[in-house]
Amino acid sequence: MASSTLFSMCSLKSKSFDIKAINSNKEFKFNASNLPVKAMLSSDFMNSRLLTDVNLLKWGQSERLLTDRMQCHAVEVEKVPAYTMGKKFQLDDVIEAQQFDRETLNAIFEVAKKMENIEKKSPGSQILKGYLMATLFYEPSTRTRLSFESAMKRLGGEVLTTENAREFSSAAKGETLEDTIRTVEGYSDIIVMRHFESGAAKRAASTAGIPIINAGDGPGQHPTQALLDVYTIEREIGKLDGIRVGLVGDLANGRTVRSLAYLLAKYQDVKIYFVSPDVVKMKDDIKDYLTSMGVKWEESADLMEVAAKCDVVYQTRIQRERFGERIDLYEEARGKYIVDKDVLKVMQKHAVVMHPLPRLDEITVEVDADPRAAYFRQAKNGLYIRMALLKLLLVGW
């Protein structure tokens, strides 16, 4: 696989340069205190040996790091492998969006593109032959559960599944989540779990000796949805730096928008607009995180104004199941922001409408025919991302 992000740190130490890189045998040039220097990088993640020279040397994607008043400038774009084939994936579980850095995201997306080729051109893949995945879903799901099961089968693996574990498993008898995980891991090689409690995935991961993938934990996070969302934005818009994204709908209870906000913070010059009814505004922890990461954000009550500015309008449904007995609050929030033909008229030609699905009436059916309606392509991309994650967690790069 290839990546255009080629180094992780550049610093100045005791009149010598310390550089950590992820590719081998590549030379580059940068200026520190107006001194041209050249480095030949050794293999693996090792410190480089530096020699002064005036030649311009090859390096990767244009990027700048400033440490101890030293600037490193790239001079030539060149894609090189970021990870060694067969090397173990650096994550044991997929629990939250904060686990991923930009370099890892780029590499996962490269694997997802390969999975797309496998799905389209190489039916009968046996990459995961002999592996068994258990899907443990305590809340309803269509796209997430089926896409994970399809992903596993398309790579030659097998599936054990329960659709409503809250009602039709031993949880209904009072069994703890920890006991369920200890039992199910004895039957499978990886567990994909959706739960109604925020933090349940972390509990499962701390208990299990096999990989756990969080397929949504109440109003907490949905990291694989965020991965496919960012992948879709890159495929649809053609970039991730410098984009404007409008998050619309139930932002207080929407685990998809929370995870997406965490991932968007990895990119440069991103601005996020929050458009929601007052009762379901984005929570302060996300806003504080974005601020700490230098990401600009703004709350707005005007969907039309935001839609005209954005590259992505990310609509979500108002989640009835999160309101409990407060039906009055649900009715107050529902139907306030709807993406329809009038919204499409003010959107830019290159912009897209996304939605994690299922939808109710927050995107009208007439929008479906517009090429900017990306939500069904978005759902399809979920298959490729989940194929990539299963492959990486079970057999590595």
Coordinates of C-alpha atoms in Angstrom, one line a residue:
M1 CA 0.0 0.0 0.0
A2 CA 1.1 3.6 -0.5
S3 CA 1.0 6.7 1.6
S4 CA 2.0 10.3 0.9
T5 CA 2.6 11.1 4.5
L6 CA 6.2 10.3 5.0
F7 CA 7.6 11.5 8.3
S8 CA 6.4 11.9 11.8
M9 CA 8.8 14.2 13.6
C10 CA 11.6 16.6 13.0
S11 CA 13.5 18.2 15.8
L12 CA 16.8 19.9 16.7
K13 CA 19.0 18.4 19.5
S14 CA 22.4 19.6 20.6
K15 CA 23.4 21.1 17.2
S16 CA 22.5 17.8 15.5
F17 CA 19.3 16.8 13.7
D18 CA 17.1 14.0 14.9
I19 CA 14.6 12.8 12.3
K20 CA 12.1 9.9 12.5
A21 CA 10.9 8.6 9.2
I22 CA 8.8 5.7 7.9
N23 CA 10.3 5.0 4.6
S24 CA 13.8 3.7 3.8
N25 CA 16.6 4.9 1.5
K26 CA 15.0 8.2 0.7
E27 CA 16.9 11.5 0.7
F28 CA 15.6 15.0 1.4
K29 CA 16.6 18.5 1.9
F30 CA 15.5 21.1 4.5
N31 CA 16.9 24.3 5.9
A32 CA 17.7 24.9 9.6
S33 CA 19.2 28.2 10.5
N34 CA 19.9 28.7 6.8
L35 CA 22.1 25.6 6.7
P36 CA 21.4 23.2 3.8
V37 CA 21.6 19.6 5.0
K38 CA 21.1 16.2 3.5
A39 CA 20.0 13.0 5.2
M40 CA 20.0 9.4 4.0
L41 CA 17.3 7.6 5.9
S42 CA 18.0 4.1 7.2
S43 CA 15.3 1.5 7.2
D44 CA 12.5 1.2 9.8
F45 CA 11.9 4.0 12.3
M46 CA 15.5 5.0 13.0
N47 CA 17.3 8.2 13.5
S48 CA 19.0 9.5 10.4
R49 CA 22.6 10.3 9.9
L50 CA 23.0 13.8 8.5
L51 CA 25.6 15.4 6.2
T52 CA 25.8 18.9 5.0
D53 CA 25.3 19.4 1.3
V54 CA 23.7 21.9 -1.1
N55 CA 21.9 19.5 -3.4
L56 CA 18.2 19.4 -3.6
L57 CA 17.1 15.9 -2.5
K58 CA 13.9 13.9 -2.8
W59 CA 11.3 13.8 -0.2
G60 CA 7.5 13.3 0.0
Q61 CA 4.4 15.3 0.2
S62 CA 4.8 19.1 0.9
E63 CA 4.6 19.4 4.6
R64 CA 6.1 21.6 7.4
L65 CA 7.0 21.0 11.0
L66 CA 8.3 23.6 13.3
T67 CA 10.3 22.4 16.4
D68 CA 12.9 24.5 18.1
R69 CA 12.6 27.1 15.4
M70 CA 13.6 24.7 12.7
Q71 CA 11.6 24.3 9.5
C72 CA 11.6 21.2 7.3
H73 CA 10.3 21.8 3.8
A74 CA 9.4 19.0 1.3
V75 CA 10.5 19.5 -2.3
E76 CA 9.0 16.7 -4.3
V77 CA 5.9 14.5 -4.1
E78 CA 6.6 10.8 -4.1
K79 CA 4.4 8.0 -2.8
V80 CA 6.2 5.2 -1.0
P81 CA 5.0 2.2 1.0
A82 CA 4.1 3.3 4.6
Y83 CA 3.7 -0.2 6.0
T84 CA 5.4 -3.5 5.3
M85 CA 3.2 -6.2 3.8
G86 CA 2.4 -8.8 6.5
K87 CA 3.3 -6.5 9.4
K88 CA 0.9 -6.6 12.4
F89 CA -1.7 -3.9 12.5
Q90 CA -0.8 -1.4 15.3
L91 CA -4.2 -1.5 16.9
D92 CA -5.6 -4.5 18.8
D93 CA -9.2 -3.2 18.8
V94 CA -11.2 -0.4 17.1
I95 CA -13.0 1.4 19.9
E96 CA -13.0 5.1 19.3
A97 CA -12.0 7.6 16.6
Q98 CA -9.2 9.1 18.7
Q99 CA -7.1 5.9 18.1
F100 CA -6.3 6.9 14.5
D101 CA -3.7 9.3 13.3
R102 CA -3.6 10.8 9.9
E103 CA -0.9 8.5 8.6
T104 CA -2.9 5.4 9.7
L105 CA -6.1 6.8 8.1
N106 CA -4.3 7.2 4.8
A107 CA -3.0 3.7 5.0
I108 CA -6.3 2.2 5.9
F109 CA -7.9 4.0 2.9
E110 CA -5.3 2.5 0.6
V111 CA -6.3 -1.0 1.9
A112 CA -10.0 -0.1 1.4
K113 CA -9.3 0.7 -2.2
K114 CA -7.7 -2.7 -2.6
M115 CA -10.8 -4.3 -1.0
E116 CA -13.0 -2.5 -3.5
N117 CA -11.0 -4.1 -6.3
I118 CA -11.3 -7.5 -4.6
E119 CA -15.1 -7.1 -4.2
K120 CA -15.5 -6.1 -7.9
K121 CA -12.9 -8.2 -9.6
S122 CA -11.9 -11.1 -7.4
P123 CA -14.9 -12.9 -6.0
G124 CA -14.1 -15.8 -3.9
S125 CA -11.2 -14.2 -2.0
Q126 CA -9.7 -16.5 0.7
I127 CA -7.8 -13.8 2.7
L128 CA -9.7 -14.6 5.9
K129 CA -10.4 -18.3 5.2
G130 CA -10.5 -20.2 8.6
Y131 CA -11.4 -17.1 10.6
L132 CA -14.7 -16.6 12.4
M133 CA -16.4 -13.3 13.2
A134 CA -19.1 -12.9 15.9
T135 CA -21.5 -10.0 15.5
L136 CA -23.0 -9.2 18.9
F137 CA -25.7 -6.5 18.5
Y138 CA -27.7 -5.2 21.4
E139 CA -29.4 -2.6 19.3
P140 CA -31.1 -2.8 15.9
S141 CA -28.9 -2.4 12.8
T142 CA -29.2 -3.0 9.1
R143 CA -26.2 -1.5 7.3
T144 CA -23.6 -1.9 10.0
R145 CA -24.3 -5.6 10.8
L146 CA -24.9 -6.7 7.2
S147 CA -21.9 -4.8 5.9
F148 CA -19.6 -6.4 8.5
E149 CA -21.1 -9.9 7.7
S150 CA -20.8 -9.2 3.9
A151 CA -17.2 -8.0 4.4
M152 CA -16.2 -11.2 6.3
K153 CA -17.8 -13.5 3.8
R154 CA -16.3 -11.7 0.8
L155 CA -12.9 -12.3 2.3
G156 CA -13.5 -16.0 2.8
G157 CA -14.4 -15.9 6.5
E158 CA -17.4 -17.2 8.4
V159 CA -19.9 -15.4 10.6
L160 CA -21.8 -16.1 13.9
T161 CA -24.5 -13.6 14.4
T162 CA -27.2 -12.4 16.8
E163 CA -29.4 -9.5 15.7
N164 CA -31.0 -8.5 19.0
A165 CA -28.7 -9.7 21.8
R166 CA -30.4 -7.5 24.3
E167 CA -33.6 -9.6 24.0
F168 CA -32.5 -12.9 22.6
S169 CA -29.3 -13.6 24.4
S170 CA -28.4 -14.4 28.0
A171 CA -28.3 -10.7 28.7
A172 CA -32.1 -11.0 29.0
K173 CA -31.4 -13.4 31.9
G174 CA -29.1 -10.9 33.6
E175 CA -25.7 -12.1 32.3
T176 CA -23.1 -9.4 32.4
L177 CA -21.4 -8.0 29.3
E178 CA -18.1 -9.2 30.6
D179 CA -19.3 -12.8 30.9
T180 CA -20.9 -12.7 27.5
I181 CA -17.6 -11.5 25.9
R182 CA -15.6 -14.2 27.7
T183 CA -18.0 -16.8 26.3
V184 CA -18.3 -15.5 22.8
E185 CA -14.5 -15.1 22.3
G186 CA -14.2 -18.8 22.8
Y187 CA -16.2 -19.4 19.7
S188 CA -14.7 -16.7 17.4
D189 CA -11.6 -14.8 16.3
I190 CA -13.0 -11.3 16.3
I191 CA -16.2 -9.7 17.8
V192 CA -18.1 -6.8 16.3
M193 CA -20.4 -5.3 19.0
R194 CA -23.1 -2.7 19.1
H195 CA -24.4 -1.8 22.6
F196 CA -26.9 0.6 24.1
E197 CA -24.5 1.9 26.7
S198 CA -21.8 4.4 26.0
G199 CA -18.4 2.9 27.0
A200 CA -19.5 -0.7 26.6
A201 CA -17.0 -1.3 23.8
K202 CA -14.1 -0.3 26.1
R203 CA -15.4 -2.7 28.7
A204 CA -15.5 -5.5 26.1
A205 CA -12.0 -4.7 24.9
S206 CA -10.6 -4.8 28.4
T207 CA -12.1 -8.2 28.9
A208 CA -11.5 -9.9 25.6
G209 CA -8.4 -11.6 24.4
I210 CA -9.4 -11.2 20.7
P211 CA -10.1 -8.0 18.7
I212 CA -13.2 -6.0 19.5
I213 CA -14.7 -3.6 17.0
N214 CA -17.1 -1.0 18.3
A215 CA -20.1 -0.9 15.9
G216 CA -21.8 1.8 18.0
D217 CA -22.1 2.2 21.8
G218 CA -25.2 4.2 22.7
P219 CA -24.7 7.9 22.2
G220 CA -20.9 7.4 22.5
Q221 CA -19.0 6.6 19.3
H222 CA -19.2 4.8 16.0
P223 CA -15.6 4.7 14.8
T224 CA -16.1 2.5 11.7
Q225 CA -18.9 4.9 10.5
A226 CA -16.5 7.8 10.9
L227 CA -13.8 6.0 8.9
L228 CA -16.2 5.3 6.0
D229 CA -17.5 8.9 6.2
V230 CA -14.0 10.4 5.9
Y231 CA -13.2 7.9 3.1
T232 CA -16.4 9.0 1.3
I233 CA -15.5 12.7 1.7
E234 CA -12.1 12.1 0.2
R235 CA -13.6 10.1 -2.7
E236 CA -16.3 12.6 -3.4
I237 CA -14.6 15.9 -2.8
G238 CA -11.1 14.9 -3.7
K239 CA -9.5 16.3 -0.5
L240 CA -9.7 16.4 3.2
D241 CA -7.7 19.5 4.1
G242 CA -9.4 22.8 3.7
I243 CA -13.0 21.5 3.7
R244 CA -16.1 22.9 5.2
V245 CA -18.5 20.5 6.8
G246 CA -22.0 21.1 8.1
L247 CA -23.2 18.6 10.8
V248 CA -27.0 18.8 10.9
G249 CA -29.7 17.2 13.1
D250 CA -29.3 15.3 16.4
L251 CA -25.8 16.3 17.4
A252 CA -26.3 15.6 21.1
N253 CA -27.1 11.9 20.7
G254 CA -25.6 11.2 17.3
R255 CA -22.5 8.9 17.8
T256 CA -21.7 9.2 14.1
V257 CA -21.2 13.0 14.2
R258 CA -19.1 12.8 17.4
S259 CA -16.7 10.2 15.9
L260 CA -16.6 12.2 12.6
A261 CA -15.7 15.4 14.4
Y262 CA -12.7 13.6 16.1
L263 CA -11.4 12.4 12.7
L264 CA -11.9 15.7 10.9
A265 CA -9.7 17.3 13.5
K266 CA -6.8 15.3 12.0
Y267 CA -6.8 17.5 8.9
Q268 CA -5.7 21.0 8.2
D269 CA -7.8 24.1 7.8
V270 CA -11.1 22.3 8.4
K271 CA -14.2 24.2 9.6
I272 CA -17.2 22.5 11.1
Y273 CA -20.7 24.1 11.3
F274 CA -23.2 22.7 13.9
V275 CA -26.8 23.0 12.8
S276 CA -29.3 21.5 15.3
P277 CA -32.4 22.2 17.4
D278 CA -31.5 23.6 20.8
V279 CA -32.5 20.4 22.6
V280 CA -29.9 18.3 20.7
K281 CA -26.9 20.7 20.3
M282 CA -23.4 19.3 20.0
K283 CA -22.0 18.6 23.5
D284 CA -19.2 20.7 25.0
D285 CA -16.7 17.9 25.1
I286 CA -16.5 17.8 21.3
K287 CA -16.4 21.6 21.0
D288 CA -13.7 21.7 23.5
Y289 CA -11.7 19.0 21.7
L290 CA -12.0 20.8 18.4
T291 CA -10.8 24.1 20.0
S292 CA -7.9 22.3 21.6
M293 CA -6.9 20.9 18.2
G294 CA -7.2 24.3 16.5
V295 CA -10.2 23.4 14.4
K296 CA -12.6 26.2 13.7
W297 CA -16.3 25.6 14.5
E298 CA -19.5 27.6 14.5
E299 CA -23.0 27.0 15.7
S300 CA -25.8 28.2 13.4
A301 CA -29.6 28.1 13.2
D302 CA -29.6 28.7 9.4
L303 CA -29.3 25.5 7.4
M304 CA -29.6 27.4 4.0
E305 CA -26.7 29.7 4.9
V306 CA -24.5 26.8 6.0
A307 CA -25.4 24.6 3.1
A308 CA -24.2 27.4 0.7
K309 CA -20.8 27.5 2.3
C310 CA -20.1 23.8 2.8
D311 CA -18.4 21.0 0.8
V312 CA -20.4 18.5 2.8
V313 CA -23.8 18.7 4.4
Y314 CA -23.9 15.7 6.8
Q315 CA -27.6 15.2 7.8
T316 CA -28.7 13.0 10.7
R317 CA -32.1 11.9 12.0
I318 CA -33.5 13.0 15.3
Q319 CA -33.2 9.8 17.4
R320 CA -36.5 9.0 19.0
E321 CA -35.0 6.2 21.0
R322 CA -32.7 8.6 22.9
F323 CA -35.5 10.7 24.3
G324 CA -37.1 8.1 26.6
E325 CA -40.5 9.4 27.8
R326 CA -39.8 13.0 26.7
I327 CA -41.9 12.8 23.5
D328 CA -42.5 16.5 23.8
L329 CA -38.8 17.2 23.3
Y330 CA -38.6 14.8 20.4
E331 CA -41.5 16.4 18.6
E332 CA -39.9 19.8 19.2
A333 CA -36.7 18.8 17.5
R334 CA -38.1 16.6 14.7
G335 CA -38.6 18.2 11.3
K336 CA -36.8 21.5 12.0
Y337 CA -34.0 21.0 9.5
I338 CA -34.8 19.2 6.3
V339 CA -32.6 18.8 3.2
D340 CA -34.8 19.2 0.2
K341 CA -34.6 20.7 -3.3
D342 CA -34.4 24.2 -1.9
V343 CA -31.3 23.3 0.0
L344 CA -29.8 21.7 -3.1
K345 CA -30.3 25.0 -5.0
V346 CA -28.0 26.9 -2.7
M347 CA -25.4 24.2 -2.4
Q348 CA -22.2 24.4 -4.5
K349 CA -22.0 22.1 -7.5
H350 CA -19.1 20.0 -6.1
A351 CA -20.7 19.6 -2.7
V352 CA -22.4 16.5 -1.4
V353 CA -25.2 15.5 0.9
M354 CA -24.3 12.6 3.3
H355 CA -26.3 10.7 5.9
P356 CA -25.3 7.7 8.1
L357 CA -28.8 6.2 7.5
P358 CA -31.5 5.3 8.3
R359 CA -33.4 8.4 7.4
L360 CA -36.9 9.4 8.2
D361 CA -38.1 12.7 6.7
E362 CA -34.9 14.8 7.2
I363 CA -33.9 14.3 3.6
T364 CA -36.7 14.3 1.1
V365 CA -36.9 11.5 -1.5
E366 CA -36.7 14.0 -4.3
V367 CA -33.0 14.6 -3.3
D368 CA -32.1 11.1 -4.2
A369 CA -31.9 11.7 -7.9
D370 CA -29.4 14.6 -7.5
P371 CA -25.8 13.4 -8.2
R372 CA -24.8 15.3 -5.0
A373 CA -26.8 12.8 -2.9
A374 CA -23.9 10.6 -1.8
Y375 CA -25.5 8.7 1.1
F376 CA -26.0 5.4 -0.7
R377 CA -22.5 5.5 -2.1
Q378 CA -21.4 6.3 1.4
A379 CA -23.2 3.1 2.7
K380 CA -21.4 1.1 0.0
N381 CA -18.1 2.5 1.1
G382 CA -18.8 1.0 4.5
L383 CA -18.2 -2.5 3.0
Y384 CA -14.7 -1.6 1.8
I385 CA -13.7 0.1 5.0
R386 CA -14.9 -2.9 7.1
M387 CA -13.3 -5.4 4.8
A388 CA -10.0 -3.5 5.3
L389 CA -10.4 -3.4 9.1
L390 CA -11.2 -7.1 9.4
K391 CA -8.2 -7.9 7.2
L392 CA -5.9 -5.6 9.2
L393 CA -7.0 -6.8 12.6
L394 CA -6.8 -10.5 11.7
V395 CA -3.9 -10.9 9.4
G396 CA -2.1 -7.5 9.4
W397 CA -0.9 -5.3 6.6

